[in-house]
């Protein structure tokens, strides 16, 4: 298992828990933290013993954005040459389901990182925003695209143009957040949800994730065709035989991820 400085990596049964851990900077995403999060997720994604990933931060901040102090001196030529933030494409290529557990600030890159996960469970303290415009930049880790898909044009424009913050109730009403839980219960609840997912058949969970994600990339007719073909292919798995047999025999299924 790899060693990390800016994150904690823990295995809780079949759930890989990645905790952002740069408390002095409210988990701001500097290059080291970004490298470590992507490496940890790739490591967990490649591990057949892991059925779900939980990504979280601290009580005060999930993450307060990309590291402004690190970005401040960079020139256009530098950010263009290094293709700053392109490493997140590797995070979104993970096939294992990823749940975000968000408390406190999820701003800028922090909001974008939460949206890179498959869904967001939020504490009642969570605050979401894309304040990049107040710094003279725009979102750079997909915020203008994923926020718009999550909450629609009106709220996405409002947030990206004014830089205002959304509280958790507004975020839930708008569809950014799947569930709100009391802050003190966030980790336990999110771990329960991730464990539920991890107990499903992993290949089938991966297919469900891929099918939902396809809806963002294609037309309705093509997406429905894609879903139907993947649905048909689930019948090639032992887990489909087991899942349906267990229902008929009135018992719990025992999936073997095959
Ligand atoms: N980058 C670097 N350092 C940050 C940071 C960030 N994004 N956010 C907070 N910090 C640091 C602060 O500089 C401070 O460090 P010092 O003690 O050394 O001064 C420490 O974290 C604690 O922060 P504050 O003292 O500011 O705490 P607060 O409670 O008064 O305010 C806050 C909290 C409202 C989140 C405020 O820190 C803040 O506005 N942070 C910046 C939010 C932001 O603009 N994020 C977008 C970044 S750009 C981006 O993300 C681009 C992209 O799309 C990828």
Short mmCIF file of C-alpha atoms and ligand atoms in Angstrom, two decimals:
data_model
loop_
_atom_site.label_atom_id
_atom_site.label_comp_id
_atom_site.label_asym_id
_atom_site.label_seq_id
_atom_site.Cartn_x
_atom_site.Cartn_y
_atom_site.Cartn_z
CA UNK A 1 0.00 0.00 0.00
CA UNK A 2 1.33 3.47 -0.88
CA UNK A 3 2.39 6.11 1.64
CA UNK A 4 0.74 9.52 1.40
CA UNK A 5 1.34 12.87 3.18
CA UNK A 6 -1.73 14.94 2.33
CA UNK A 7 -4.41 12.25 2.42
CA UNK A 8 -5.26 9.26 4.61
CA UNK A 9 -6.09 5.95 2.98
CA UNK A 10 -7.95 3.37 4.98
CA UNK A 11 -9.66 0.12 4.04
CA UNK A 12 -12.91 -0.55 5.93
CA UNK A 13 -13.97 -3.98 4.73
CA UNK A 14 -14.61 -3.61 1.00
CA UNK A 15 -14.74 0.21 1.20
CA UNK A 16 -11.63 2.29 0.49
CA UNK A 17 -11.81 5.52 2.48
CA UNK A 18 -9.77 8.47 1.19
CA UNK A 19 -9.63 11.45 3.58
CA UNK A 20 -8.22 14.78 2.42
CA UNK A 21 -5.81 15.85 5.14
CA UNK A 22 -4.25 19.30 4.69
CA UNK A 23 -6.02 20.94 7.63
CA UNK A 24 -3.89 24.11 7.68
CA UNK A 25 -5.06 25.00 4.17
CA UNK A 26 -8.66 23.72 4.56
CA UNK A 27 -7.70 20.82 2.27
CA UNK A 28 -6.86 23.15 -0.63
CA UNK A 29 -5.87 21.05 -3.62
CA UNK A 30 -2.16 21.61 -4.21
CA UNK A 31 -0.22 19.55 -6.72
CA UNK A 32 0.84 16.97 -4.12
CA UNK A 33 -2.68 16.45 -2.78
CA UNK A 34 -4.06 16.16 -6.31
CA UNK A 35 -1.36 13.62 -7.23
CA UNK A 36 -2.06 11.62 -4.08
CA UNK A 37 -5.86 11.57 -4.44
CA UNK A 38 -5.62 10.39 -8.04
CA UNK A 39 -3.00 7.75 -7.11
CA UNK A 40 -5.09 6.49 -4.17
CA UNK A 41 -8.23 6.24 -6.28
CA UNK A 42 -6.35 4.41 -9.04
CA UNK A 43 -4.89 2.02 -6.45
CA UNK A 44 -8.33 1.29 -4.98
CA UNK A 45 -9.93 1.04 -8.42
CA UNK A 46 -7.41 -1.65 -9.36
CA UNK A 47 -8.03 -3.64 -6.16
CA UNK A 48 -10.63 -6.41 -6.59
CA UNK A 49 -11.11 -6.42 -2.79
CA UNK A 50 -12.61 -2.91 -2.98
CA UNK A 51 -16.24 -2.49 -4.01
CA UNK A 52 -16.74 1.22 -3.29
CA UNK A 53 -14.65 4.29 -2.53
CA UNK A 54 -15.58 6.98 -0.01
CA UNK A 55 -13.95 10.39 -0.39
CA UNK A 56 -14.19 12.83 2.47
CA UNK A 57 -12.50 15.81 4.14
CA UNK A 58 -12.71 17.35 7.60
CA UNK A 59 -15.60 18.77 9.62
CA UNK A 60 -14.60 22.28 8.58
CA UNK A 61 -13.83 21.71 4.93
CA UNK A 62 -14.21 19.02 2.32
CA UNK A 63 -11.86 21.24 0.30
CA UNK A 64 -11.65 25.04 -0.07
CA UNK A 65 -10.60 24.82 -3.71
CA UNK A 66 -7.45 24.56 -5.75
CA UNK A 67 -4.44 25.96 -3.89
CA UNK A 68 -4.53 29.67 -4.69
CA UNK A 69 -1.03 30.32 -3.27
CA UNK A 70 0.47 27.66 -5.52
CA UNK A 71 -1.40 28.91 -8.60
CA UNK A 72 -0.80 32.65 -8.05
CA UNK A 73 2.67 32.95 -9.70
CA UNK A 74 1.98 30.66 -12.64
CA UNK A 75 2.00 31.99 -16.19
CA UNK A 76 -0.33 31.03 -19.02
CA UNK A 77 2.55 29.17 -20.71
CA UNK A 78 3.12 27.10 -17.57
CA UNK A 79 -0.48 26.10 -16.89
CA UNK A 80 -0.95 25.35 -20.57
CA UNK A 81 2.24 23.27 -20.84
CA UNK A 82 1.47 21.19 -17.76
CA UNK A 83 -2.20 21.04 -18.78
CA UNK A 84 -3.10 21.97 -15.19
CA UNK A 85 -5.93 19.85 -13.73
CA UNK A 86 -5.97 17.35 -16.61
CA UNK A 87 -4.96 14.67 -14.08
CA UNK A 88 -8.58 14.68 -12.86
CA UNK A 89 -9.57 12.88 -16.08
CA UNK A 90 -7.89 9.83 -14.51
CA UNK A 91 -10.09 10.19 -11.40
CA UNK A 92 -13.23 10.27 -13.53
CA UNK A 93 -12.04 7.15 -15.38
CA UNK A 94 -12.34 5.07 -12.20
CA UNK A 95 -14.93 2.32 -12.63
CA UNK A 96 -15.48 1.60 -8.93
CA UNK A 97 -18.39 3.64 -7.47
CA UNK A 98 -17.16 6.73 -5.56
CA UNK A 99 -19.27 8.44 -2.89
CA UNK A 100 -18.37 11.93 -1.61
CA UNK A 101 -19.08 12.72 2.05
CA UNK A 102 -18.99 16.51 2.33
CA UNK A 103 -18.96 18.65 5.48
CA UNK A 104 -18.11 22.35 5.61
CA UNK A 105 -16.65 24.16 2.60
CA UNK A 106 -16.74 22.56 -0.85
CA UNK A 107 -15.62 25.56 -2.88
CA UNK A 108 -14.09 25.89 -6.33
CA UNK A 109 -12.01 22.77 -6.94
CA UNK A 110 -13.54 21.31 -3.76
CA UNK A 111 -17.05 21.53 -5.22
CA UNK A 112 -15.69 20.18 -8.49
CA UNK A 113 -13.99 17.25 -6.75
CA UNK A 114 -17.26 16.39 -4.97
CA UNK A 115 -19.02 16.49 -8.35
CA UNK A 116 -16.38 14.19 -9.86
CA UNK A 117 -17.66 11.56 -7.43
CA UNK A 118 -20.75 9.53 -8.36
CA UNK A 119 -22.96 11.20 -5.76
CA UNK A 120 -22.69 13.48 -2.77
CA UNK A 121 -23.88 12.84 0.77
CA UNK A 122 -23.68 16.12 2.66
CA UNK A 123 -23.60 17.15 6.29
CA UNK A 124 -25.99 19.91 7.34
CA UNK A 125 -22.89 22.15 7.54
CA UNK A 126 -21.91 21.74 3.89
CA UNK A 127 -21.54 24.80 1.66
CA UNK A 128 -21.00 24.63 -2.08
CA UNK A 129 -19.72 27.30 -4.42
CA UNK A 130 -17.70 28.17 -7.50
CA UNK A 131 -16.04 31.42 -6.36
CA UNK A 132 -13.31 31.38 -9.04
CA UNK A 133 -14.68 34.56 -10.66
CA UNK A 134 -13.77 36.50 -7.49
CA UNK A 135 -10.13 35.50 -8.16
CA UNK A 136 -10.20 36.51 -11.80
CA UNK A 137 -10.45 32.96 -13.16
CA UNK A 138 -13.21 30.46 -14.00
CA UNK A 139 -13.72 26.88 -12.77
CA UNK A 140 -10.99 24.57 -14.09
CA UNK A 141 -11.90 21.07 -12.90
CA UNK A 142 -15.22 20.77 -14.73
CA UNK A 143 -17.38 23.04 -12.54
CA UNK A 144 -19.00 24.96 -15.37
CA UNK A 145 -19.99 21.65 -16.98
CA UNK A 146 -20.86 19.35 -14.08
CA UNK A 147 -22.60 22.01 -11.96
CA UNK A 148 -24.78 22.96 -14.93
CA UNK A 149 -25.72 19.32 -15.50
CA UNK A 150 -26.44 18.87 -11.77
CA UNK A 151 -28.45 22.02 -10.97
CA UNK A 152 -29.42 23.50 -14.36
CA UNK A 153 -28.41 26.69 -16.12
CA UNK A 154 -30.05 29.26 -13.84
CA UNK A 155 -28.33 28.24 -10.63
CA UNK A 156 -25.03 27.32 -12.34
CA UNK A 157 -24.85 30.75 -14.01
CA UNK A 158 -25.81 32.44 -10.73
CA UNK A 159 -23.04 30.60 -8.84
CA UNK A 160 -20.32 30.94 -11.48
CA UNK A 161 -21.06 34.61 -12.19
CA UNK A 162 -21.58 35.90 -8.63
CA UNK A 163 -19.35 33.42 -6.79
CA UNK A 164 -22.03 32.99 -4.13
CA UNK A 165 -22.22 29.98 -1.87
CA UNK A 166 -25.16 27.52 -1.73
CA UNK A 167 -26.15 26.07 1.61
CA UNK A 168 -26.91 22.39 1.90
CA UNK A 169 -30.70 22.74 1.71
CA UNK A 170 -30.51 24.71 -1.52
CA UNK A 171 -27.97 22.19 -2.85
CA UNK A 172 -30.28 19.28 -2.03
CA UNK A 173 -33.34 20.99 -3.56
CA UNK A 174 -31.31 21.74 -6.69
CA UNK A 175 -30.18 18.13 -7.07
CA UNK A 176 -26.49 18.60 -6.29
CA UNK A 177 -26.69 16.49 -3.14
CA UNK A 178 -28.43 13.12 -2.79
CA UNK A 179 -28.93 13.12 1.01
CA UNK A 180 -28.38 15.47 3.96
CA UNK A 181 -27.35 14.02 7.32
CA UNK A 182 -26.44 15.62 10.67
CA UNK A 183 -22.75 16.55 10.70
CA UNK A 184 -21.95 14.23 13.60
CA UNK A 185 -23.38 11.25 11.69
CA UNK A 186 -21.84 12.01 8.28
CA UNK A 187 -19.03 9.48 8.22
CA UNK A 188 -21.06 6.65 9.72
CA UNK A 189 -23.95 7.23 7.32
CA UNK A 190 -21.71 7.62 4.29
CA UNK A 191 -19.79 4.49 5.23
CA UNK A 192 -23.08 2.58 5.53
CA UNK A 193 -24.08 3.75 2.05
CA UNK A 194 -20.67 2.86 0.59
CA UNK A 195 -20.80 -0.55 2.30
CA UNK A 196 -24.25 -1.21 0.81
CA UNK A 197 -22.81 -0.52 -2.64
CA UNK A 198 -19.68 -2.60 -1.92
CA UNK A 199 -21.87 -5.60 -1.03
CA UNK A 200 -23.49 -5.58 -4.47
CA UNK A 201 -21.85 -7.37 -7.39
CA UNK A 202 -18.87 -5.19 -8.36
CA UNK A 203 -19.10 -5.80 -12.13
CA UNK A 204 -22.83 -5.02 -12.05
CA UNK A 205 -22.25 -1.86 -9.98
CA UNK A 206 -19.62 -0.80 -12.52
CA UNK A 207 -22.12 -1.39 -15.34
CA UNK A 208 -24.78 0.68 -13.52
CA UNK A 209 -22.28 3.52 -13.03
CA UNK A 210 -21.23 3.38 -16.67
CA UNK A 211 -24.85 3.40 -17.86
CA UNK A 212 -25.82 6.43 -15.74
CA UNK A 213 -22.68 8.29 -16.82
CA UNK A 214 -23.44 7.52 -20.47
CA UNK A 215 -26.59 9.66 -20.16
CA UNK A 216 -24.36 12.73 -19.96
CA UNK A 217 -22.47 11.85 -23.13
CA UNK A 218 -25.12 10.74 -25.59
CA UNK A 219 -28.65 11.14 -26.96
CA UNK A 220 -31.62 9.53 -25.19
CA UNK A 221 -32.14 6.96 -27.98
CA UNK A 222 -28.45 5.95 -28.02
CA UNK A 223 -28.31 5.90 -24.23
CA UNK A 224 -31.35 3.63 -23.98
CA UNK A 225 -29.81 1.28 -26.59
CA UNK A 226 -26.52 1.26 -24.67
CA UNK A 227 -28.37 0.49 -21.42
CA UNK A 228 -30.32 -2.37 -23.04
CA UNK A 229 -27.15 -4.01 -24.40
CA UNK A 230 -25.43 -3.72 -21.01
CA UNK A 231 -28.59 -5.06 -19.32
CA UNK A 232 -28.47 -8.07 -21.67
CA UNK A 233 -24.81 -8.63 -20.81
CA UNK A 234 -25.61 -8.86 -17.07
CA UNK A 235 -27.18 -12.24 -17.94
CA UNK A 236 -23.69 -13.52 -18.75
CA UNK A 237 -22.67 -13.13 -15.11
CA UNK A 238 -22.91 -15.60 -12.24
CA UNK A 239 -24.16 -12.72 -10.09
CA UNK A 240 -27.33 -12.34 -12.19
CA UNK A 241 -28.02 -16.07 -11.72
CA UNK A 242 -27.35 -15.77 -7.98
CA UNK A 243 -29.32 -12.52 -7.49
CA UNK A 244 -32.45 -13.84 -9.17
CA UNK A 245 -32.16 -17.32 -7.58
CA UNK A 246 -31.85 -15.69 -4.15
CA UNK A 247 -35.03 -13.68 -4.77
CA UNK A 248 -36.97 -16.76 -5.87
CA UNK A 249 -35.64 -18.81 -2.92
CA UNK A 250 -36.44 -15.95 -0.47
CA UNK A 251 -32.86 -15.58 0.80
CA UNK A 252 -30.09 -12.96 0.63
CA UNK A 253 -27.86 -13.14 -2.44
CA UNK A 254 -24.22 -14.06 -2.14
CA UNK A 255 -22.47 -12.25 -4.97
CA UNK A 256 -19.06 -13.47 -6.14
CA UNK A 257 -18.23 -10.60 -8.49
CA UNK A 258 -18.21 -12.96 -11.41
N1 LIG B 1 -5.86 27.90 -1.44
C1 LIG B 1 -4.85 28.09 -0.58
N2 LIG B 1 -5.01 28.31 0.73
C2 LIG B 1 -6.28 28.33 1.20
C3 LIG B 1 -7.38 28.15 0.36
C4 LIG B 1 -7.14 27.92 -1.02
N3 LIG B 1 -8.14 27.67 -1.90
N4 LIG B 1 -8.51 28.25 1.11
C5 LIG B 1 -8.11 28.47 2.37
N5 LIG B 1 -6.75 28.52 2.42
C6 LIG B 1 -5.92 28.75 3.61
C7 LIG B 1 -5.96 30.22 4.01
O1 LIG B 1 -5.05 30.98 3.21
C8 LIG B 1 -5.56 30.13 5.44
O2 LIG B 1 -4.15 29.97 5.52
P1 LIG B 1 -3.27 30.93 6.48
O3 LIG B 1 -3.76 30.58 7.86
O4 LIG B 1 -1.87 30.48 6.20
O5 LIG B 1 -3.59 32.32 6.10
C9 LIG B 1 -6.20 28.83 5.90
O6 LIG B 1 -6.46 28.08 4.71
C10 LIG B 1 -7.53 29.03 6.62
O7 LIG B 1 -8.35 29.83 5.78
P2 LIG B 1 -9.06 31.18 6.27
O8 LIG B 1 -8.25 31.83 7.33
O9 LIG B 1 -9.36 31.99 5.05
O10 LIG B 1 -10.38 30.57 6.92
P3 LIG B 1 -11.81 31.29 7.04
O11 LIG B 1 -12.62 30.39 7.90
O12 LIG B 1 -11.67 32.72 7.42
O13 LIG B 1 -12.41 31.27 5.54
C11 LIG B 1 -12.94 30.28 3.41
C12 LIG B 1 -12.70 30.04 4.93
C13 LIG B 1 -14.21 31.10 3.20
C14 LIG B 1 -13.11 28.90 2.76
C15 LIG B 1 -11.73 31.03 2.81
O14 LIG B 1 -10.53 30.34 3.20
C16 LIG B 1 -11.74 31.12 1.34
O15 LIG B 1 -12.45 31.93 0.76
N6 LIG B 1 -10.91 30.28 0.62
C17 LIG B 1 -10.77 30.31 -0.79
C18 LIG B 1 -11.99 29.75 -1.50
C19 LIG B 1 -11.81 29.85 -3.01
O16 LIG B 1 -11.77 30.93 -3.58
N7 LIG B 1 -11.72 28.68 -3.69
C20 LIG B 1 -11.53 28.62 -5.10
C21 LIG B 1 -10.07 28.44 -5.42
S1 LIG B 1 -9.71 28.56 -7.15
C22 LIG B 1 -10.15 27.05 -7.78
O17 LIG B 1 -10.57 26.17 -7.07
C23 LIG B 1 -9.95 26.91 -9.27
C24 LIG B 1 -10.55 25.69 -9.83
O18 LIG B 1 -11.64 25.68 -10.34
C25 LIG B 1 -9.83 24.45 -9.82
#
